[in-house]
């Protein structure tokens, strides 16, 4: 018996990408779509005089927020912008948690600009590092290194509502973002999510 194997007849489950914090599971916008949203985000990102370092894109599930976030991530990477991204998802323990958030963001920024290595490593080497709060770690690994070197960066946080809050993780993340908003304009944050009350 002869069995033919056709490449287009593979099991769909094998072609799906597992969610990860870099958002490889998402695709960018199709050309000509979401143009108003993309232009608004570009204008916000380029406006250095703006006192609004956080751009919130809130809408219902399935409205294309992650598609827009992925599109801007690709665009800013191609433009060699100093940026980091973190895509949250309830699909895995890693992607619904902030346990690796600060380190992931700091590592991504370092990969874009190696001058960040020294202040990041200095902070990580603190003897009390494991005792610090989320906000202190976020400021020490992300905000302070940018301030020390006078660098502007963009952080994309997709699907804030997918961050687990059973242990207060989402509240810690939101508080850290609110605090940095008034302290430094060095980090601009594009965040997406469903319009839930705490966000």
Tab-separated table of C-alpha atoms in Angstrom:
chain	number	residue	atom	x	y	z
A	1	UNK	CA	0.000	0.000	0.000
A	2	UNK	CA	1.389	3.419	-1.005
A	3	UNK	CA	0.713	6.353	1.312
A	4	UNK	CA	1.164	9.876	0.018
A	5	UNK	CA	2.189	12.680	2.345
A	6	UNK	CA	1.127	16.173	1.420
A	7	UNK	CA	2.833	19.130	3.132
A	8	UNK	CA	-0.421	21.098	3.269
A	9	UNK	CA	-2.218	18.279	5.071
A	10	UNK	CA	-0.233	18.422	8.313
A	11	UNK	CA	-1.964	18.465	11.664
A	12	UNK	CA	-2.933	22.075	12.386
A	13	UNK	CA	-1.886	21.694	16.017
A	14	UNK	CA	1.716	21.194	14.931
A	15	UNK	CA	1.757	24.504	13.072
A	16	UNK	CA	0.464	26.619	15.962
A	17	UNK	CA	3.169	28.460	17.855
A	18	UNK	CA	3.188	28.216	21.609
A	19	UNK	CA	2.764	31.586	23.287
A	20	UNK	CA	5.932	33.237	24.534
A	21	UNK	CA	6.770	36.569	26.094
A	22	UNK	CA	8.134	37.915	22.788
A	23	UNK	CA	4.827	37.358	21.009
A	24	UNK	CA	5.973	35.022	18.232
A	25	UNK	CA	2.419	33.675	18.220
A	26	UNK	CA	1.089	36.941	16.767
A	27	UNK	CA	1.219	38.369	13.255
A	28	UNK	CA	1.522	42.035	12.227
A	29	UNK	CA	-1.255	44.006	10.549
A	30	UNK	CA	-2.123	43.331	6.939
A	31	UNK	CA	-1.030	46.263	4.787
A	32	UNK	CA	-3.690	48.962	4.654
A	33	UNK	CA	-5.450	47.937	7.869
A	34	UNK	CA	-5.490	49.584	11.316
A	35	UNK	CA	-3.895	52.659	9.749
A	36	UNK	CA	-5.426	55.200	12.171
A	37	UNK	CA	-4.336	53.216	15.228
A	38	UNK	CA	-0.814	52.721	13.888
A	39	UNK	CA	-0.445	56.400	12.983
A	40	UNK	CA	-1.665	57.504	16.423
A	41	UNK	CA	0.921	55.233	18.075
A	42	UNK	CA	3.712	56.477	15.789
A	43	UNK	CA	2.844	60.118	16.558
A	44	UNK	CA	2.806	59.402	20.292
A	45	UNK	CA	6.165	57.585	20.137
A	46	UNK	CA	7.834	60.437	18.255
A	47	UNK	CA	6.463	63.271	20.396
A	48	UNK	CA	9.305	63.880	22.854
A	49	UNK	CA	7.455	66.815	24.426
A	50	UNK	CA	4.497	64.678	25.461
A	51	UNK	CA	3.883	64.264	29.167
A	52	UNK	CA	2.010	61.042	28.441
A	53	UNK	CA	4.609	58.276	28.324
A	54	UNK	CA	1.955	55.539	28.448
A	55	UNK	CA	-0.247	54.759	25.441
A	56	UNK	CA	-3.141	52.449	26.367
A	57	UNK	CA	-4.859	50.550	23.577
A	58	UNK	CA	-7.939	49.049	25.222
A	59	UNK	CA	-10.686	47.088	23.477
A	60	UNK	CA	-12.650	43.857	23.606
A	61	UNK	CA	-11.129	40.435	22.931
A	62	UNK	CA	-10.433	39.701	19.272
A	63	UNK	CA	-10.342	43.342	18.185
A	64	UNK	CA	-6.744	43.182	16.923
A	65	UNK	CA	-4.817	44.738	19.818
A	66	UNK	CA	-2.069	42.096	19.720
A	67	UNK	CA	-1.838	42.448	15.956
A	68	UNK	CA	-1.209	46.179	16.347
A	69	UNK	CA	1.342	45.561	19.108
A	70	UNK	CA	3.175	42.984	16.991
A	71	UNK	CA	3.154	45.342	14.008
A	72	UNK	CA	4.729	48.154	16.023
A	73	UNK	CA	7.278	45.769	17.563
A	74	UNK	CA	8.386	44.710	14.087
A	75	UNK	CA	8.455	48.301	12.826
A	76	UNK	CA	10.504	49.586	15.762
A	77	UNK	CA	12.914	46.661	15.566
A	78	UNK	CA	13.526	47.332	11.871
A	79	UNK	CA	14.164	50.991	12.735
A	80	UNK	CA	16.711	49.908	15.388
A	81	UNK	CA	14.767	51.596	18.174
A	82	UNK	CA	15.780	50.810	21.733
A	83	UNK	CA	12.836	48.658	22.735
A	84	UNK	CA	11.615	45.680	24.688
A	85	UNK	CA	8.393	43.713	24.603
A	86	UNK	CA	6.432	41.447	26.867
A	87	UNK	CA	3.348	39.602	25.644
A	88	UNK	CA	1.171	38.215	28.420
A	89	UNK	CA	-1.089	35.182	27.970
A	90	UNK	CA	-3.100	32.924	30.261
A	91	UNK	CA	-2.016	29.920	28.162
A	92	UNK	CA	1.158	29.186	30.152
A	93	UNK	CA	2.417	29.792	33.678
A	94	UNK	CA	5.340	31.809	32.295
A	95	UNK	CA	3.328	34.103	30.037
A	96	UNK	CA	0.654	34.899	32.645
A	97	UNK	CA	3.236	35.817	35.280
A	98	UNK	CA	5.511	38.777	35.927
A	99	UNK	CA	8.174	36.600	37.571
A	100	UNK	CA	10.559	37.095	34.646
A	101	UNK	CA	9.183	40.456	33.483
A	102	UNK	CA	11.915	42.816	34.748
A	103	UNK	CA	14.808	40.562	33.740
A	104	UNK	CA	13.303	39.911	30.299
A	105	UNK	CA	12.775	43.627	29.638
A	106	UNK	CA	16.272	44.520	30.892
A	107	UNK	CA	17.866	41.779	28.766
A	108	UNK	CA	15.982	42.933	25.662
A	109	UNK	CA	17.110	46.527	26.170
A	110	UNK	CA	20.692	45.357	26.719
A	111	UNK	CA	20.559	43.390	23.447
A	112	UNK	CA	19.653	46.643	21.687
A	113	UNK	CA	22.326	48.728	23.424
A	114	UNK	CA	25.240	47.034	25.182
A	115	UNK	CA	26.077	50.163	27.153
A	116	UNK	CA	23.242	49.130	29.473
A	117	UNK	CA	25.171	46.077	30.638
A	118	UNK	CA	27.140	47.820	33.398
A	119	UNK	CA	24.263	49.517	35.282
A	120	UNK	CA	22.067	46.419	34.880
A	121	UNK	CA	24.756	44.056	36.163
A	122	UNK	CA	25.617	46.377	39.031
A	123	UNK	CA	22.019	46.339	40.185
A	124	UNK	CA	21.685	42.557	39.786
A	125	UNK	CA	24.777	42.060	41.938
A	126	UNK	CA	23.213	43.742	44.971
A	127	UNK	CA	23.299	41.398	47.946
A	128	UNK	CA	19.686	42.235	48.787
A	129	UNK	CA	18.458	41.793	45.181
A	130	UNK	CA	16.186	38.869	46.077
A	131	UNK	CA	14.484	40.895	48.824
A	132	UNK	CA	13.468	43.863	46.670
A	133	UNK	CA	9.888	44.592	45.632
A	134	UNK	CA	8.745	44.322	42.013
A	135	UNK	CA	8.731	48.114	41.701
A	136	UNK	CA	12.278	48.397	43.074
A	137	UNK	CA	13.533	45.728	40.654
A	138	UNK	CA	11.724	47.376	37.727
A	139	UNK	CA	13.261	50.748	38.572
A	140	UNK	CA	16.705	49.252	39.153
A	141	UNK	CA	16.893	47.076	36.042
A	142	UNK	CA	14.938	49.199	33.575
A	143	UNK	CA	14.360	52.825	34.575
A	144	UNK	CA	17.628	53.779	36.308
A	145	UNK	CA	19.954	52.380	33.598
A	146	UNK	CA	18.073	54.444	30.989
A	147	UNK	CA	18.353	57.548	33.165
A	148	UNK	CA	22.057	57.006	33.884
A	149	UNK	CA	22.881	56.739	30.188
A	150	UNK	CA	20.338	59.307	29.000
A	151	UNK	CA	18.601	56.820	26.702
A	152	UNK	CA	15.000	56.790	25.514
A	153	UNK	CA	13.295	53.408	25.114
A	154	UNK	CA	9.939	51.899	24.246
A	155	UNK	CA	8.340	49.014	26.099
A	156	UNK	CA	5.428	47.082	24.614
A	157	UNK	CA	3.239	45.230	27.111
A	158	UNK	CA	0.530	43.291	25.331
A	159	UNK	CA	-2.603	41.912	27.029
A	160	UNK	CA	-2.274	43.437	30.491
A	161	UNK	CA	-5.554	41.782	31.432
A	162	UNK	CA	-3.977	38.346	30.858
A	163	UNK	CA	-1.545	38.929	33.710
A	164	UNK	CA	-2.541	36.779	36.680
A	165	UNK	CA	-3.595	38.851	39.668
A	166	UNK	CA	-4.305	36.038	42.135
A	167	UNK	CA	-1.017	36.864	43.827
A	168	UNK	CA	-1.172	40.596	43.089
A	169	UNK	CA	1.216	40.445	40.107
A	170	UNK	CA	-0.890	42.628	37.821
A	171	UNK	CA	-1.387	45.201	40.570
A	172	UNK	CA	2.393	45.322	41.144
A	173	UNK	CA	3.023	45.816	37.430
A	174	UNK	CA	0.383	48.545	37.097
A	175	UNK	CA	1.701	50.347	40.184
A	176	UNK	CA	5.260	50.235	38.837
A	177	UNK	CA	4.073	51.744	35.545
A	178	UNK	CA	2.057	54.471	37.280
A	179	UNK	CA	5.009	55.397	39.491
A	180	UNK	CA	7.519	55.665	36.656
A	181	UNK	CA	5.093	57.762	34.649
A	182	UNK	CA	5.651	60.751	36.900
A	183	UNK	CA	9.347	60.186	37.577
A	184	UNK	CA	10.930	59.866	34.143
A	185	UNK	CA	10.058	60.300	30.479
A	186	UNK	CA	12.894	57.970	29.403
A	187	UNK	CA	10.623	54.933	29.042
A	188	UNK	CA	7.541	55.082	26.854
A	189	UNK	CA	5.076	52.222	27.291
A	190	UNK	CA	2.632	50.943	24.689
A	191	UNK	CA	0.199	48.718	26.578
A	192	UNK	CA	-2.813	46.801	25.336
A	193	UNK	CA	-5.604	44.988	27.133
A	194	UNK	CA	-9.284	44.551	27.674
A	195	UNK	CA	-10.899	47.525	29.402
A	196	UNK	CA	-11.147	45.946	32.861
A	197	UNK	CA	-11.561	48.197	35.892
A	198	UNK	CA	-8.031	48.133	37.335
A	199	UNK	CA	-6.393	48.807	33.954
